[in-house]
CSV table of C-alpha atoms and ligand atoms in Angstrom, one decimal:
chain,number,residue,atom,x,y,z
A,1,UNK,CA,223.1,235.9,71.3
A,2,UNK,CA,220.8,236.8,68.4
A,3,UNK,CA,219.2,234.7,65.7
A,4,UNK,CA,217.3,234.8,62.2
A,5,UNK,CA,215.8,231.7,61.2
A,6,UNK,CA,214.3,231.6,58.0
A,7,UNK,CA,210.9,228.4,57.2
A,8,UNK,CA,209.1,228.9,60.4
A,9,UNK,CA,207.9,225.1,58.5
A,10,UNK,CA,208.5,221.7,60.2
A,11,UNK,CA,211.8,221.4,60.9
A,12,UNK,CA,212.3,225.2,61.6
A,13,UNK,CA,209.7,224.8,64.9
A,14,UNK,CA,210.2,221.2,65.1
A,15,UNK,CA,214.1,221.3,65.0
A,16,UNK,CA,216.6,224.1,64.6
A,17,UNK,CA,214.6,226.5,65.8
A,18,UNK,CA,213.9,224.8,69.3
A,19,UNK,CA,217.8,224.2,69.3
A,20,UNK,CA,218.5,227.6,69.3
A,21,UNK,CA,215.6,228.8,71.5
A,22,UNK,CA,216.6,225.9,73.9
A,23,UNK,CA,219.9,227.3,74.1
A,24,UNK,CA,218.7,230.5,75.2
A,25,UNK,CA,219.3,232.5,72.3
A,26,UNK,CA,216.6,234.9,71.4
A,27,UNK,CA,215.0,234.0,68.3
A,28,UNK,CA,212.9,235.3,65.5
A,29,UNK,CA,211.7,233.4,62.7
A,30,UNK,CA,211.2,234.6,59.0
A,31,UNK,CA,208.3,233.3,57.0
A,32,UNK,CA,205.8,233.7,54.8
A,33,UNK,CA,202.7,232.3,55.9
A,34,UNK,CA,200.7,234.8,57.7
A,35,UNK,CA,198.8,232.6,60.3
A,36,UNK,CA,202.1,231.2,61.4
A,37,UNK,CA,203.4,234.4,61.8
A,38,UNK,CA,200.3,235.8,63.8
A,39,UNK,CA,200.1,232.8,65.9
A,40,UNK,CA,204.2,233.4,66.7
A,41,UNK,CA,203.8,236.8,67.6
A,42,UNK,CA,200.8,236.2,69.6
A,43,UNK,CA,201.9,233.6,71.7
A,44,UNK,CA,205.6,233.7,72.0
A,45,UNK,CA,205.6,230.2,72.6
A,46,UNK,CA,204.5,227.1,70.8
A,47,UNK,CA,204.5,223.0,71.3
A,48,UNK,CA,207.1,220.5,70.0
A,49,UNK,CA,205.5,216.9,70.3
A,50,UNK,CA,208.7,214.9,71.0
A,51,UNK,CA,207.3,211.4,70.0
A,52,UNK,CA,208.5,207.5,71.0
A,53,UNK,CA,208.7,206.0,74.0
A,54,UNK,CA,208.8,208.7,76.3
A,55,UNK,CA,206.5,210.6,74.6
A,56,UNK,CA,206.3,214.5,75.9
A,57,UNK,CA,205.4,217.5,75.1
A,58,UNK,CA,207.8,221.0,75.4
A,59,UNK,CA,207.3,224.3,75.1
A,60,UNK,CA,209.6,226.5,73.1
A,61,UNK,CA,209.4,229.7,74.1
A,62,UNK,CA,210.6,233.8,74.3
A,63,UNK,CA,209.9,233.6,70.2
A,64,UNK,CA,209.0,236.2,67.7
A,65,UNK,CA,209.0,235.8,63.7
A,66,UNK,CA,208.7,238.6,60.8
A,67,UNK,CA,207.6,238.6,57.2
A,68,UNK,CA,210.5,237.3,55.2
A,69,UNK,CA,209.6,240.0,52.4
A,70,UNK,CA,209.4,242.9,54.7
A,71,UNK,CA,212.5,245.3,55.4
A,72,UNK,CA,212.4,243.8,59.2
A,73,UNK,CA,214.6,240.7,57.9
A,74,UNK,CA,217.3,243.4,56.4
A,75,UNK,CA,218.0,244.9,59.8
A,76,UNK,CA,218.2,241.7,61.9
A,77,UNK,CA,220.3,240.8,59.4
A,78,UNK,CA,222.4,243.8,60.0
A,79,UNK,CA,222.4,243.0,63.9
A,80,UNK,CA,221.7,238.9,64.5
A,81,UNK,CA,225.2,236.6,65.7
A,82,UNK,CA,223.6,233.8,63.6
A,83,UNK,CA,221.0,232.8,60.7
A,84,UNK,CA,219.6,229.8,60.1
A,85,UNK,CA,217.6,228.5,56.9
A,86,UNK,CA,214.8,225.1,56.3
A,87,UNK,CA,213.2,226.8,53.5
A,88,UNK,CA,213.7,224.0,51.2
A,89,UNK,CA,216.4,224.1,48.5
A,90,UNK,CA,214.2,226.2,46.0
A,91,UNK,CA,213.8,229.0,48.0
A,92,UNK,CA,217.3,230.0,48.9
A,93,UNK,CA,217.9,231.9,45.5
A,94,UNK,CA,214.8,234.0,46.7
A,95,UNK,CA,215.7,234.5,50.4
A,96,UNK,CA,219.1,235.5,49.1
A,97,UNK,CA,218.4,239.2,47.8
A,98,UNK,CA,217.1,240.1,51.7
A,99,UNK,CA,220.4,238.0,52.5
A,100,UNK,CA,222.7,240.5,50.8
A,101,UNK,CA,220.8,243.5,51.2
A,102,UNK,CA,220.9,242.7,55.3
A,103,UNK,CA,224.8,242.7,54.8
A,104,UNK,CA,225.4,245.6,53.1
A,105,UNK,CA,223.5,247.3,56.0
A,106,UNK,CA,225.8,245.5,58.7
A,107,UNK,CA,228.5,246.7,56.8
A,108,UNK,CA,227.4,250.1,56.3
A,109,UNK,CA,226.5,249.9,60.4
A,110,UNK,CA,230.3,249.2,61.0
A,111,UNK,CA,229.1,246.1,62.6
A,112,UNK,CA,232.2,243.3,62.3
A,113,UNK,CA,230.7,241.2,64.6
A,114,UNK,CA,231.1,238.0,63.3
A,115,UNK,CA,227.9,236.4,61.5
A,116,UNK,CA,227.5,232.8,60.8
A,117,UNK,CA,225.0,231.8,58.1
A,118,UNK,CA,223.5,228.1,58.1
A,119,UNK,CA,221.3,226.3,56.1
A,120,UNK,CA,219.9,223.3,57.3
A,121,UNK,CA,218.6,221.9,53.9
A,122,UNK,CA,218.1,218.7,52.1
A,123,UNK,CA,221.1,219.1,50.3
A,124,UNK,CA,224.9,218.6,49.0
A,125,UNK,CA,226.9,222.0,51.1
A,126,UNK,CA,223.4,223.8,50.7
A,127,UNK,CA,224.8,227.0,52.5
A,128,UNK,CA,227.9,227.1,50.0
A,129,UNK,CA,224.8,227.4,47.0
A,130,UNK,CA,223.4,230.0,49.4
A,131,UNK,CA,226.3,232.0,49.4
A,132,UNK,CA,226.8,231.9,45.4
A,133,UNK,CA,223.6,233.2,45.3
A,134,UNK,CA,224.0,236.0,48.0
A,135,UNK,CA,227.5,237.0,46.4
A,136,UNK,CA,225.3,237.5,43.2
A,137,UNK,CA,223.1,240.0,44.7
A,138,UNK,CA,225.7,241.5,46.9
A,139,UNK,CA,227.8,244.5,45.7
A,140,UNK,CA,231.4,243.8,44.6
A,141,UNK,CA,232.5,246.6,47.2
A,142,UNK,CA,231.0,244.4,50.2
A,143,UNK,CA,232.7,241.2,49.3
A,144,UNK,CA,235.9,241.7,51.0
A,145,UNK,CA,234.2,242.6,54.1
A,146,UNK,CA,231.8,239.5,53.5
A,147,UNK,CA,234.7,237.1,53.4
A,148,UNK,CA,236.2,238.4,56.6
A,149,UNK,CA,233.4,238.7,58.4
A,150,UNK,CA,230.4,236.4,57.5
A,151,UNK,CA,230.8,232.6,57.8
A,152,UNK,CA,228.7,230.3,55.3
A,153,UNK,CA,228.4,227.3,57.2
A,154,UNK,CA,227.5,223.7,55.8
A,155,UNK,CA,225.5,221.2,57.2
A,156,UNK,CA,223.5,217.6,57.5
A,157,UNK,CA,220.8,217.8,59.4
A,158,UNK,CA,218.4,214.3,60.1
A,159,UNK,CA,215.3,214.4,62.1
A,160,UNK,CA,211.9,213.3,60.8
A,161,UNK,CA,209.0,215.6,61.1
A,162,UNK,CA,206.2,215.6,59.4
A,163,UNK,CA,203.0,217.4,59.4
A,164,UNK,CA,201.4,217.8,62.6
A,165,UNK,CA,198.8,215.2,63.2
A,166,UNK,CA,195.3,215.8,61.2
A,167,UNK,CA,192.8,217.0,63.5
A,168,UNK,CA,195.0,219.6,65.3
A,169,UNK,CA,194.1,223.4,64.9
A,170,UNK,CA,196.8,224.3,66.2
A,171,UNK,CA,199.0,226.1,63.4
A,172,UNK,CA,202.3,226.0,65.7
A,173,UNK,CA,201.5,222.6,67.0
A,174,UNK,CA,204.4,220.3,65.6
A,175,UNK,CA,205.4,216.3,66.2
A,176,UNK,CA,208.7,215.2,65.6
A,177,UNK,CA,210.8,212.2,66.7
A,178,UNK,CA,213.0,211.4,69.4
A,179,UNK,CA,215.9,211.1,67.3
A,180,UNK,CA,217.6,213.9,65.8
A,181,UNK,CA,221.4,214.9,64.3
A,182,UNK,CA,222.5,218.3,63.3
A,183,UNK,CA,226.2,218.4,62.2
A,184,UNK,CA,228.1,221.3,61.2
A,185,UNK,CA,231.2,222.0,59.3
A,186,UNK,CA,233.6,223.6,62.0
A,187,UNK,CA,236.2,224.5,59.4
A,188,UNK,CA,234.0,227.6,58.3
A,189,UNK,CA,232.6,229.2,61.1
A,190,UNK,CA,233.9,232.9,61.5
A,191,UNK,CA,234.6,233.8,65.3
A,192,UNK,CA,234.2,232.1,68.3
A,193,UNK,CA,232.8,228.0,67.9
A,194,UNK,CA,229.4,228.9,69.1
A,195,UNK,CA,228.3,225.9,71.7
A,196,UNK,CA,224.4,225.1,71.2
A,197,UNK,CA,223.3,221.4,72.6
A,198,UNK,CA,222.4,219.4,69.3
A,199,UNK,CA,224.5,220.8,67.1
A,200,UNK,CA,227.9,218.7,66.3
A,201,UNK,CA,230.6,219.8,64.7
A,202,UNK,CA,233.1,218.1,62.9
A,203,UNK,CA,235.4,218.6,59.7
A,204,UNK,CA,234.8,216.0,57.8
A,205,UNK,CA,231.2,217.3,56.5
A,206,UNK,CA,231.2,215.7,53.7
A,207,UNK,CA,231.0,212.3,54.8
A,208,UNK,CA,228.0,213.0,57.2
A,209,UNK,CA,226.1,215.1,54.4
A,210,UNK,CA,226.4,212.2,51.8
A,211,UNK,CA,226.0,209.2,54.4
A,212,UNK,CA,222.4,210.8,55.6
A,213,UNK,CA,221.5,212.1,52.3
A,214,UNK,CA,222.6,209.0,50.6
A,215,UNK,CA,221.1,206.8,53.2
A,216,UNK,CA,218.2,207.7,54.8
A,217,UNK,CA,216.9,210.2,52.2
A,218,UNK,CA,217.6,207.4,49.3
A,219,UNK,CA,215.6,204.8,51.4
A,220,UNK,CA,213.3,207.4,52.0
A,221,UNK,CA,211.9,208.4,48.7
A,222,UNK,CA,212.3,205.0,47.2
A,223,UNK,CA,209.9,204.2,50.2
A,224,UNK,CA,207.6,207.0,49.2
A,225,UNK,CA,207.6,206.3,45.6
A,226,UNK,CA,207.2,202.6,46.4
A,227,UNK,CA,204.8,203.0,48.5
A,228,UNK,CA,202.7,204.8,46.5
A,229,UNK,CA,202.7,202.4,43.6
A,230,UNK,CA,201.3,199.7,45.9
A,231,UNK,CA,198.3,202.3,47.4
A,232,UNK,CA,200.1,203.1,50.6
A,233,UNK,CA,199.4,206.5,52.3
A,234,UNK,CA,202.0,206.6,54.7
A,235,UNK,CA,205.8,205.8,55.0
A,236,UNK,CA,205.2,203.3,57.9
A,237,UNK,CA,202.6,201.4,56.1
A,238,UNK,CA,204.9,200.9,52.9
A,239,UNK,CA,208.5,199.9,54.9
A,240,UNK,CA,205.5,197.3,56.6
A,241,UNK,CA,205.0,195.7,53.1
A,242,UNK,CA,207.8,192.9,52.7
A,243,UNK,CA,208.0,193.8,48.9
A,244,UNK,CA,208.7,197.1,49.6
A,245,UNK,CA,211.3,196.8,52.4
A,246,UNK,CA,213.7,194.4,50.7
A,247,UNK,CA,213.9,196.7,47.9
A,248,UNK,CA,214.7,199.6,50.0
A,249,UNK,CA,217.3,197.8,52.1
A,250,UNK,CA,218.5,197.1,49.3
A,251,UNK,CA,219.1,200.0,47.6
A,252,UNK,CA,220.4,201.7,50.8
A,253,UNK,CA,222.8,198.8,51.1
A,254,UNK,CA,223.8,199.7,47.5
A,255,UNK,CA,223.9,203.2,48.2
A,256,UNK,CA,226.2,202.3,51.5
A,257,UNK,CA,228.8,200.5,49.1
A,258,UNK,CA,229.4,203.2,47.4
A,259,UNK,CA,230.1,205.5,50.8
A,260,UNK,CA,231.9,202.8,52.2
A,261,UNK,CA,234.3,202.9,49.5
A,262,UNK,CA,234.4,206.6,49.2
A,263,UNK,CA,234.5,207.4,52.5
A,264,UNK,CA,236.2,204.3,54.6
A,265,UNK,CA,232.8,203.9,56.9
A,266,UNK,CA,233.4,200.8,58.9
A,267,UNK,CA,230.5,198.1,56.8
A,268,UNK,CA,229.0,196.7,60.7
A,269,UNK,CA,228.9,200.3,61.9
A,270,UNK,CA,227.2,201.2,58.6
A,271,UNK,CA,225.2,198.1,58.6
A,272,UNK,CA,223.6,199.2,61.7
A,273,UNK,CA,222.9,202.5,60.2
A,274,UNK,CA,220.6,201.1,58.1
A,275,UNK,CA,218.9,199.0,60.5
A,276,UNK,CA,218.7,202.2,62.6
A,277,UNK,CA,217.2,204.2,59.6
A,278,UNK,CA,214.5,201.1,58.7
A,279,UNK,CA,213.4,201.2,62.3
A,280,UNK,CA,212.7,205.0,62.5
A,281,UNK,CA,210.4,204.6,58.7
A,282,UNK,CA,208.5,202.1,60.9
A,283,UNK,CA,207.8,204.6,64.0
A,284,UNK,CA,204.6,203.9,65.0
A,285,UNK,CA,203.9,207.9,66.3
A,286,UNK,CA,204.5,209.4,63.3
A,287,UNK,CA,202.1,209.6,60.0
A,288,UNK,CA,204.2,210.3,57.4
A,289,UNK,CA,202.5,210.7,54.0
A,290,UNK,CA,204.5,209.3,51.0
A,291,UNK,CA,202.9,212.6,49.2
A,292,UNK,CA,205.4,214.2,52.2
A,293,UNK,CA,208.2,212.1,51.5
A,294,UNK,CA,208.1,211.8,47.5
A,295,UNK,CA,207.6,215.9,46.9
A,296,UNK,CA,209.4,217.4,44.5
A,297,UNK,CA,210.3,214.6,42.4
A,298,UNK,CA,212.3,217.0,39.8
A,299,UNK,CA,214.4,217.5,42.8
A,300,UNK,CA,215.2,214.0,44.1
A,301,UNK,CA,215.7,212.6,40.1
A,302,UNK,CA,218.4,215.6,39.7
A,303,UNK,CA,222.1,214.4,39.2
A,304,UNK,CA,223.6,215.4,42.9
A,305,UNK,CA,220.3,214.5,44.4
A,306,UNK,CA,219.8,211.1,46.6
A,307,UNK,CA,218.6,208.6,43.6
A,308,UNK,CA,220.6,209.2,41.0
A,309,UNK,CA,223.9,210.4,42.5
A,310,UNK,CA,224.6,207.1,44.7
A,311,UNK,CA,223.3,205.1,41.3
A,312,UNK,CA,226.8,207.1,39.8
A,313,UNK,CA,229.1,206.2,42.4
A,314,UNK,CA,227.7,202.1,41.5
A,315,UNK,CA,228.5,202.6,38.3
A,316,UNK,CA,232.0,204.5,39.3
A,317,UNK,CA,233.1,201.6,41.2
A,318,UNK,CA,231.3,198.9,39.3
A,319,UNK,CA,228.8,198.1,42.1
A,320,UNK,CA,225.6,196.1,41.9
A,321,UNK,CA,222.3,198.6,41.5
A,322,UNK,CA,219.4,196.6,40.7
A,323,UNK,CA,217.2,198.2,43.8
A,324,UNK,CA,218.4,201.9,42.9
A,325,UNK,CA,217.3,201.1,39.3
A,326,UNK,CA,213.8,199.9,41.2
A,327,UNK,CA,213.6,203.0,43.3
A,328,UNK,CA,214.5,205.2,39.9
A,329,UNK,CA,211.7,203.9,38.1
A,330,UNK,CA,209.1,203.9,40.8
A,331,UNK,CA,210.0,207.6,41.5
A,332,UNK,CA,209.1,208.3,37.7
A,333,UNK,CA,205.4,207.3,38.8
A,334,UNK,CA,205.2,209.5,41.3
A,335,UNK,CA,201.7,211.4,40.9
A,336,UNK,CA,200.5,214.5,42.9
A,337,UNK,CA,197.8,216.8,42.2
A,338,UNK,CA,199.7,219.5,44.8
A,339,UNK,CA,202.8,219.1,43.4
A,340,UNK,CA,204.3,221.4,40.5
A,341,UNK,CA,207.0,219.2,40.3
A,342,UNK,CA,204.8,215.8,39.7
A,343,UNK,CA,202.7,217.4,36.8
A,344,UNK,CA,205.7,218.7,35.5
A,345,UNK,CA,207.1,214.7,35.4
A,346,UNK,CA,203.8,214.0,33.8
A,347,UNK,CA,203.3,216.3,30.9
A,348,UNK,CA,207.6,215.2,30.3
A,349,UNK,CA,206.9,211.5,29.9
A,350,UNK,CA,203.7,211.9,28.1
A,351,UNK,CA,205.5,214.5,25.7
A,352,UNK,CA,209.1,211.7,25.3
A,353,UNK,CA,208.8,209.1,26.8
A,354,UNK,CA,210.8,207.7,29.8
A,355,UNK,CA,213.8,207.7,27.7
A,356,UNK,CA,214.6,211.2,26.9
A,357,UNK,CA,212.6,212.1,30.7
A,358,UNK,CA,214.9,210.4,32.6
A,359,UNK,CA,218.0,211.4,31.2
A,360,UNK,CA,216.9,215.5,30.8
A,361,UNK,CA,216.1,215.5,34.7
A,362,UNK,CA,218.9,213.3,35.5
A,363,UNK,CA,221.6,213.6,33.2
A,364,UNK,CA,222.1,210.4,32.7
A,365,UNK,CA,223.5,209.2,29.0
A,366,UNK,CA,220.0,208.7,27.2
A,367,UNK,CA,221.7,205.8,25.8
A,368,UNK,CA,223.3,204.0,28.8
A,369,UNK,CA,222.9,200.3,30.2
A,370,UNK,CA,221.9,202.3,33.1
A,371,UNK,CA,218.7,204.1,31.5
A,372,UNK,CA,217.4,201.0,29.8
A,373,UNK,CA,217.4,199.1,32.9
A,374,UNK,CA,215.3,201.8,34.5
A,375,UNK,CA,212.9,202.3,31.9
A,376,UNK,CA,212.4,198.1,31.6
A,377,UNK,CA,211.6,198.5,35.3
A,378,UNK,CA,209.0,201.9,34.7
A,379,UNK,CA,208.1,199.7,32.0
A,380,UNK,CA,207.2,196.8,34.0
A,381,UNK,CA,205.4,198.8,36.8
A,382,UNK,CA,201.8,198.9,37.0
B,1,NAD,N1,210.6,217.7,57.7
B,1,NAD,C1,211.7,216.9,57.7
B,1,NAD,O1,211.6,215.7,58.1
B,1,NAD,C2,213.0,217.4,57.3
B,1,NAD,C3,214.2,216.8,57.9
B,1,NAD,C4,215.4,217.3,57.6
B,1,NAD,C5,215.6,218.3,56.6
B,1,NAD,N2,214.5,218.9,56.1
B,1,NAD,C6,214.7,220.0,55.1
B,1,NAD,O2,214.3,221.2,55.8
B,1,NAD,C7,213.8,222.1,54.8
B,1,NAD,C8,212.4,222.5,55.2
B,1,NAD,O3,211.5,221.3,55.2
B,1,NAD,P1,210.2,221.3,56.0
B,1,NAD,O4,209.8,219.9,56.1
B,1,NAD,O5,210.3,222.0,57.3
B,1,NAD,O6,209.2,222.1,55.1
B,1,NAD,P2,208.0,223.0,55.4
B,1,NAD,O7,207.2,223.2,54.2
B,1,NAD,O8,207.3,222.5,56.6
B,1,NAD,O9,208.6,224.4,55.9
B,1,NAD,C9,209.2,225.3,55.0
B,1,NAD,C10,208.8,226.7,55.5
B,1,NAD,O10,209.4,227.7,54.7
B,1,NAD,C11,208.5,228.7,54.5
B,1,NAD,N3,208.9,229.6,53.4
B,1,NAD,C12,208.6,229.4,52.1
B,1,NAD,N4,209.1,230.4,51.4
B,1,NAD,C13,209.7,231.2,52.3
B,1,NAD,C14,210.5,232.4,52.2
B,1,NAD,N5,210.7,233.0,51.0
B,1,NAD,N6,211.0,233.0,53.3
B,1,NAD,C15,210.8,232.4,54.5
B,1,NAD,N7,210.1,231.2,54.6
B,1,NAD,C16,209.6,230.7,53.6
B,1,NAD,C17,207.2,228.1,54.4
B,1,NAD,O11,206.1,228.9,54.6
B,1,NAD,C18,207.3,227.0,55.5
B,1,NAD,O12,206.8,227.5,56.7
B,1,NAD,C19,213.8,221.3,53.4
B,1,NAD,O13,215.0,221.6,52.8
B,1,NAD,C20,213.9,219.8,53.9
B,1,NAD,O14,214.5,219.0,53.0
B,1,NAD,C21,213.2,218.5,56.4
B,2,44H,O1,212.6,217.1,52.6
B,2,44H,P1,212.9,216.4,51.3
B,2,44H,O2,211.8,216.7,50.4
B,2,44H,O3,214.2,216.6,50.8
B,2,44H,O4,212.8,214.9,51.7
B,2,44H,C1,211.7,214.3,52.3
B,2,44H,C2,212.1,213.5,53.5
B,2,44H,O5,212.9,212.4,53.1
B,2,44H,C3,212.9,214.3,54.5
B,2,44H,O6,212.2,215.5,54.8
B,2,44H,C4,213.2,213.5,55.8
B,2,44H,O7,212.1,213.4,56.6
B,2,44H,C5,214.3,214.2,56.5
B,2,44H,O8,215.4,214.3,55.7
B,2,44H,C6,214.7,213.4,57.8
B,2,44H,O9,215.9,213.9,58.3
């Protein structure tokens, strides 16, 4: 077995791509950043620092990666059993044009192999957004062949990684923790199930995708953004600060009201999520920069993104939301010289205000109970 994994980044080494490796299937990576690819192609090989308290380190090996611009992707694509994707959600539109072009060769090869596609994003069915935008770029007179023979597969995928640890000159060098959960949606592979230790599948996806996202991802930023506020650098230091932690707890607790009902999670089993989640923010191992965690603000104050979409289902089942409305506001505050995103946020508010900002990125009713409660709050923050 073949595969194409796309973000040779974090949770591309750190992650999926030691799954698949692990599982013996030769792999090549697709990126953009030069040295990463160099150092793939020199080495073969690279090490995953598997952090906790049986700390070690492995070696993934028998790897080789190509320039995710050059022709090379197209005929993997044309030949591969499966591609992955941990890009981040922004760059699937632009991966998708090597994406179709790389099918309309395997077609043209008379290759009906099946291919299964997943991407292992940050996001609500990410692959099913892939394949829109592949479909776009993709000839009409391939689609029927597309359908039958290329499965767009969903996923949640949970395992913190961060940068690797300052100090380290090593560019493949990564450090992730012990824990880790990728679940796919079974109902949409094409072929054979394909059996790779780590991956899960079920088919009930969209209960995992929202309890993770709308979990750990909401306690996450709100963490971050938090955090930031009160001059913390990293994740761990901010869930440390009593302030902080009650706030997230309880916003994930609000969050997990809103699953519960939509999704019939059992409350102790979902309780203990949480704890679970609070626990892993604290790992001692990893540094975790709330820069890392808040990136992309745009992003995680959109409508089906993990503050404002579990701050809808409160107000869909007339829940209580005061720590979303907390974790809203501080996320609004959010500065970063690096990020696009956080001067974009800045040059918004100063232009209308936190009104109008918050409900053009969010889509929330300028004019709700819901945006004046979060703009006392951004009001009320230093
Ligand atoms: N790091 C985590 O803890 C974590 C956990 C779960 C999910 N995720 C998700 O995984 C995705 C990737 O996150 P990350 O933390 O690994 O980010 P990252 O920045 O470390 O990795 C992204 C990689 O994609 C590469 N890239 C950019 N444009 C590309 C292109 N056109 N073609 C191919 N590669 C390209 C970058 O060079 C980089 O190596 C995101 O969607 C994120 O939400 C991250
Ligand atoms: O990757 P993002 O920007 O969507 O979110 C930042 C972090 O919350 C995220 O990367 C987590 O570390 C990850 O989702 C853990 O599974």
């Amino acid at each position: 077995m073949k595969a194409l994994h796309f973000g040779a980044g974090n949770i591309g080494r750190g992650f999926i791509g030691k799954l698949l490796a692990d599982a013996g299937i030769e792999l090549v990576f697709a990126d953009v950043n030069q040295a990463v690819l160099d150092a793939l192609n020199a080495r073969h090989e690279y090490p995953v620092h598997v952090v906790g308290e049986n700390a070690q380190v492995e070696t993934v090996k028998g790897v080789s990666a190509v320039n995710s611009t050059s022709d090379d992707v197209i005929a993997l694509i044309a030949e591969v059993d499966i591609v992955t994707t941990a890009v981040g959600p922004q760059i699937l539109e632009r991966i998708a044009g090597s994406v179709a072009k790389g099918l309309a060769k395997r077609s043209d090869n008379g290759n009906t192999r099946p291919l299964n596609i997943i991407a292992c994003e940050n996001m609500v069915r990410g692959t099913s957004q892939l394949k829109q935008h592949v479909l776009k770029a993709l000839p009409e007179t391939y689609h029927a062949w597309a359908e039958q023979n290329i499965g767009f597969v969903d996923s949640a995928v949970d395992r913190i990684v961060p940068p690797s640890a300052a100090g380290t000159t090593d560019v493949l060098e990564v450090t992730v923790e012990t824990f880790s959960e990728w679940i796919v949606d079974k109902t949409q592979f094409k072929g054979t199930l394909p059996t790779i230790a780590g991956m899960e599948l079920t088919d009930n996806l969209m209960a995992f995708v929202e309890r993770k996202l709308f979990t750990l991802n909401t306690g996450h930023a709100i963490t971050a953004y938090l955090g930031q506020l009160a001059g913390h650098q990293t994740i761990r230091d901010a869930i440390l600060n009593e302030n902080i932690h009650a706030v997230v707890k309880g916003a994930m607790q609000e969050s997990g009201e809103v699953l519960i009902k939509r999704y019939g999670f059992d409350a102790t089993k979902h309780a203990a999520y949480i704890e679970k989640i609070l626990s892993r923010f604290e790992n001692p191992y990893l540094h975790d920069d709330v820069e890392r965690v808040g990136r992309q603000p745009l992003r995680k104050l959109s409508a089906g993104d993990r503050l404002i979409k579990p701050i809808l289902g409160t107000l869909e089942y007339d829940l209580p939301h005061d720590n979303l409305v907390q974790g809203i506001a501080a996320a609004m505050h959010y500065r970063s010289t690096q990020d696009p995103q956080a001067q974009e946020l800045v040059e918004l508010l100063e232009k209308q205000g936190p009104q109008a900002t918050l409900a053009q990125i969010s889509g929330l009713d300028a004019n709700s109970d819901v945006v004046a409660a979060v703009v006392k709050a951004y009001n009320a923050m230093p």
